[in-house]
Amino acid sequence: MIETIVLDIGETITRDDRYWVSWADWLDIPRHTLSALVGAVVARGQDNAEALRLARPGIEVAAEYNAREAAGRGEFLDESDLYEDVRPALSALRMLGVRVVVAGNQTSRAAQLLRDLELPTDLIATSGEWGVAKPRPEFFRRVLDVAQAAPSATLYVGDHPANDVFPAKAAGLRAAHIRRGPWGHLWAGDPEVRTAADWRIDNLIQLTDIIER
């Protein structure tokens, strides 16, 4: 029985559209160019920050992030950044008695922006707050700490095989791969991903079916 569901953030509950558009505008490059570079690093299995380094060789991503914040052009999230199924799915899961946690590779600022949206969750946490990021095992140890359930009763949901599915399974958790966003679509049919994931879903509403079985 699944007692706790932990959800990744980018391309699981939030669209990354605004994120990449804002970076393209900040770096003064065509949006389509950066989008294509993101596709290239996805296909290579690289971290998405590599797209920024391809667009601007030698870039110090952290320094540019701080410069954007200082210029008033930093991170922003509102209701329009959420996938349409997020609120109904999370509400339904809590009504079923499931503990709902959101935890992913995001900044401390993103964590506060998500909390300001007052999502129907029990907890929101990010790698920026924890000081450790996926796919490191320490991240998933923190996930288990906040899950308040045994690994076999904890389900981690994400779109990225290398950051979500594989390390979650290595930590003893159950895993659901969502076919959403570039990583989710590209790797949906991969044999290793299909084998590793306990479930493969196309939307978050399907999580309620998993709980009710």
Tab-separated table of C-alpha atoms in Angstrom:
chain	number	residue	atom	x	y	z
A	1	MET	CA	0.000	0.000	0.000
A	2	ILE	CA	1.279	3.467	-0.896
A	3	GLU	CA	1.091	5.818	2.093
A	4	THR	CA	3.099	8.777	0.745
A	5	ILE	CA	3.498	10.198	-2.740
A	6	VAL	CA	6.437	12.496	-3.404
A	7	LEU	CA	6.380	14.531	-6.601
A	8	ASP	CA	9.200	16.065	-8.580
A	9	ILE	CA	8.692	19.724	-9.542
A	10	GLY	CA	9.860	20.741	-13.035
A	11	GLU	CA	7.810	19.060	-15.778
A	12	THR	CA	5.947	17.028	-13.174
A	13	ILE	CA	3.849	19.703	-11.484
A	14	THR	CA	5.164	22.837	-13.235
A	15	ARG	CA	5.851	23.613	-16.875
A	16	ASP	CA	9.399	24.736	-17.657
A	17	ASP	CA	8.273	27.083	-20.443
A	18	ARG	CA	8.670	30.301	-18.451
A	19	TYR	CA	12.037	29.142	-17.077
A	20	TRP	CA	13.625	28.688	-20.495
A	21	VAL	CA	11.978	31.722	-22.065
A	22	SER	CA	13.311	33.929	-19.278
A	23	TRP	CA	16.826	32.535	-19.714
A	24	ALA	CA	16.737	33.064	-23.482
A	25	ASP	CA	15.608	36.662	-23.018
A	26	TRP	CA	18.249	37.282	-20.356
A	27	LEU	CA	21.033	35.898	-22.544
A	28	ASP	CA	19.600	37.782	-25.538
A	29	ILE	CA	19.370	34.739	-27.780
A	30	PRO	CA	16.356	33.527	-29.782
A	31	ARG	CA	13.975	31.472	-27.686
A	32	HIS	CA	13.856	28.758	-30.320
A	33	THR	CA	17.651	28.477	-30.219
A	34	LEU	CA	17.707	27.781	-26.512
A	35	SER	CA	14.753	25.410	-26.820
A	36	ALA	CA	16.642	23.447	-29.470
A	37	LEU	CA	19.734	23.321	-27.272
A	38	VAL	CA	17.633	21.979	-24.398
A	39	GLY	CA	16.437	19.251	-26.756
A	40	ALA	CA	20.031	18.435	-27.646
A	41	VAL	CA	21.176	18.004	-24.058
A	42	VAL	CA	18.067	15.949	-23.275
A	43	ALA	CA	18.934	13.586	-26.109
A	44	ARG	CA	22.487	13.318	-24.789
A	45	GLY	CA	21.245	12.574	-21.275
A	46	GLN	CA	22.996	15.649	-19.880
A	47	ASP	CA	21.956	18.083	-17.168
A	48	ASN	CA	19.745	20.841	-18.554
A	49	ALA	CA	22.198	23.534	-17.407
A	50	GLU	CA	24.417	22.345	-20.255
A	51	ALA	CA	22.021	24.102	-22.637
A	52	LEU	CA	22.988	27.420	-21.059
A	53	ARG	CA	26.671	26.595	-21.364
A	54	LEU	CA	26.222	25.730	-25.028
A	55	ALA	CA	24.395	29.003	-25.606
A	56	ARG	CA	26.984	31.047	-23.733
A	57	PRO	CA	30.341	29.237	-23.398
A	58	GLY	CA	32.075	29.981	-20.116
A	59	ILE	CA	28.881	31.109	-18.394
A	60	GLU	CA	28.799	30.928	-14.599
A	61	VAL	CA	25.221	29.834	-14.154
A	62	ALA	CA	25.013	30.668	-10.432
A	63	ALA	CA	26.441	34.145	-10.999
A	64	GLU	CA	24.020	34.817	-13.849
A	65	TYR	CA	21.132	33.573	-11.715
A	66	ASN	CA	22.082	36.085	-9.005
A	67	ALA	CA	22.428	38.844	-11.596
A	68	ARG	CA	18.929	38.114	-12.879
A	69	GLU	CA	17.534	38.277	-9.365
A	70	ALA	CA	19.296	41.572	-8.691
A	71	ALA	CA	17.892	43.009	-11.920
A	72	GLY	CA	14.355	42.028	-10.974
A	73	ARG	CA	14.197	39.402	-13.698
A	74	GLY	CA	14.596	36.343	-11.532
A	75	GLU	CA	12.465	33.298	-10.810
A	76	PHE	CA	8.704	33.611	-10.903
A	77	LEU	CA	5.861	31.117	-10.658
A	78	ASP	CA	2.135	31.580	-10.675
A	79	GLU	CA	-0.964	29.486	-11.283
A	80	SER	CA	-0.371	29.470	-15.046
A	81	ASP	CA	2.867	27.520	-14.553
A	82	LEU	CA	1.042	24.552	-13.017
A	83	TYR	CA	-0.184	21.688	-15.146
A	84	GLU	CA	-3.987	21.617	-15.132
A	85	ASP	CA	-4.187	18.292	-13.305
A	86	VAL	CA	-2.043	19.333	-10.332
A	87	ARG	CA	-4.641	20.750	-7.948
A	88	PRO	CA	-7.366	18.158	-8.614
A	89	ALA	CA	-4.903	15.265	-8.400
A	90	LEU	CA	-3.222	16.427	-5.203
A	91	SER	CA	-6.567	17.178	-3.588
A	92	ALA	CA	-7.893	13.750	-4.521
A	93	LEU	CA	-4.806	12.033	-3.118
A	94	ARG	CA	-5.150	13.802	0.218
A	95	MET	CA	-8.834	12.887	0.357
A	96	LEU	CA	-7.719	9.275	-0.039
A	97	GLY	CA	-5.548	9.685	3.055
A	98	VAL	CA	-2.221	9.858	1.228
A	99	ARG	CA	0.568	12.100	2.500
A	100	VAL	CA	1.544	14.402	-0.393
A	101	VAL	CA	5.054	15.836	-0.601
A	102	VAL	CA	6.655	17.931	-3.339
A	103	ALA	CA	10.456	17.643	-3.496
A	104	GLY	CA	12.717	18.348	-6.454
A	105	ASN	CA	15.836	20.019	-7.778
A	106	GLN	CA	14.915	23.652	-7.397
A	107	THR	CA	16.141	26.732	-5.561
A	108	SER	CA	15.010	27.976	-2.166
A	109	ARG	CA	13.270	30.798	-4.015
A	110	ALA	CA	11.247	28.282	-6.044
A	111	ALA	CA	10.201	26.541	-2.838
A	112	GLN	CA	8.748	29.761	-1.457
A	113	LEU	CA	7.018	30.582	-4.735
A	114	LEU	CA	5.374	27.147	-4.675
A	115	ARG	CA	4.293	27.575	-1.058
A	116	ASP	CA	2.731	30.905	-1.974
A	117	LEU	CA	0.459	29.022	-4.394
A	118	GLU	CA	-1.037	27.147	-1.416
A	119	LEU	CA	-1.058	23.778	-3.119
A	120	PRO	CA	-2.892	20.913	-1.394
A	121	THR	CA	0.300	19.313	-0.060
A	122	ASP	CA	1.675	18.314	3.317
A	123	LEU	CA	5.181	19.565	2.566
A	124	ILE	CA	7.191	21.339	-0.133
A	125	ALA	CA	10.989	21.102	-0.147
A	126	THR	CA	13.765	21.706	-2.664
A	127	SER	CA	17.374	20.760	-3.172
A	128	GLY	CA	18.303	24.385	-2.574
A	129	GLU	CA	16.893	24.162	0.942
A	130	TRP	CA	18.328	20.732	1.653
A	131	GLY	CA	21.785	21.470	0.275
A	132	VAL	CA	21.788	18.264	-1.772
A	133	ALA	CA	20.373	17.527	-5.212
A	134	LYS	CA	19.141	14.561	-7.183
A	135	PRO	CA	20.306	12.034	-8.155
A	136	ARG	CA	22.530	11.836	-5.054
A	137	PRO	CA	21.449	9.186	-2.546
A	138	GLU	CA	21.442	11.816	0.219
A	139	PHE	CA	18.561	13.581	-1.498
A	140	PHE	CA	16.446	10.453	-1.402
A	141	ARG	CA	17.371	9.860	2.229
A	142	ARG	CA	15.895	13.284	2.906
A	143	VAL	CA	12.838	12.268	0.881
A	144	LEU	CA	12.352	9.261	3.131
A	145	ASP	CA	12.797	11.422	6.231
A	146	VAL	CA	9.914	13.680	5.201
A	147	ALA	CA	7.804	10.902	3.696
A	148	GLN	CA	7.136	9.453	7.153
A	149	ALA	CA	6.587	6.048	5.555
A	150	ALA	CA	8.613	2.971	4.712
A	151	PRO	CA	10.458	3.053	1.368
A	152	SER	CA	8.147	0.389	-0.057
A	153	ALA	CA	5.144	2.539	0.916
A	154	THR	CA	6.601	5.700	-0.651
A	155	LEU	CA	6.097	6.502	-4.332
A	156	TYR	CA	8.332	9.025	-6.092
A	157	VAL	CA	6.881	10.555	-9.264
A	158	GLY	CA	9.064	12.231	-11.882
A	159	ASP	CA	9.803	12.701	-15.560
A	160	HIS	CA	13.585	12.244	-15.577
A	161	PRO	CA	14.939	8.666	-15.516
A	162	ALA	CA	18.443	9.518	-14.256
A	163	ASN	CA	17.253	12.016	-11.641
A	164	ASP	CA	13.977	10.443	-10.596
A	165	VAL	CA	13.228	6.842	-11.530
A	166	PHE	CA	16.620	5.150	-11.193
A	167	PRO	CA	17.831	6.814	-7.955
A	168	ALA	CA	14.413	6.440	-6.331
A	169	LYS	CA	14.451	2.723	-7.023
A	170	ALA	CA	18.048	2.482	-5.784
A	171	ALA	CA	16.877	4.027	-2.511
A	172	GLY	CA	14.190	1.367	-2.165
A	173	LEU	CA	11.241	3.585	-3.085
A	174	ARG	CA	8.539	2.808	-5.605
A	175	ALA	CA	8.739	4.938	-8.760
A	176	ALA	CA	6.321	6.295	-11.346
A	177	HIS	CA	7.606	7.764	-14.598
A	178	ILE	CA	5.373	10.491	-16.005
A	179	ARG	CA	5.310	11.031	-19.760
A	180	ARG	CA	5.475	14.803	-19.551
A	181	GLY	CA	8.012	17.356	-20.748
A	182	PRO	CA	11.074	16.621	-22.935
A	183	TRP	CA	12.622	13.996	-20.673
A	184	GLY	CA	9.330	12.264	-19.990
A	185	HIS	CA	8.452	11.954	-23.657
A	186	LEU	CA	11.918	11.072	-24.911
A	187	TRP	CA	12.519	8.261	-22.434
A	188	ALA	CA	8.963	6.920	-22.110
A	189	GLY	CA	9.642	3.957	-24.362
A	190	ASP	CA	13.155	3.189	-23.136
A	191	PRO	CA	13.344	-0.488	-22.052
A	192	GLU	CA	15.392	0.280	-18.932
A	193	VAL	CA	12.943	2.946	-17.823
A	194	ARG	CA	9.964	0.705	-18.479
A	195	THR	CA	11.586	-2.044	-16.425
A	196	ALA	CA	12.642	0.187	-13.537
A	197	ALA	CA	9.413	2.140	-13.102
A	198	ASP	CA	6.689	0.468	-11.077
A	199	TRP	CA	4.141	2.546	-12.974
A	200	ARG	CA	4.134	4.668	-16.112
A	201	ILE	CA	1.570	7.458	-16.214
A	202	ASP	CA	0.484	10.233	-18.583
A	203	ASN	CA	-1.073	12.516	-15.974
A	204	LEU	CA	-1.231	12.944	-12.218
A	205	ILE	CA	-4.897	11.931	-11.945
A	206	GLN	CA	-3.776	8.371	-12.704
A	207	LEU	CA	-2.059	8.323	-9.300
A	208	THR	CA	-5.474	7.986	-7.665
A	209	ASP	CA	-6.021	4.741	-9.589
A	210	ILE	CA	-2.736	3.408	-8.153
A	211	ILE	CA	-3.876	4.200	-4.620
A	212	GLU	CA	-7.343	2.733	-5.047
A	213	ARG	CA	-6.183	-0.609	-6.454
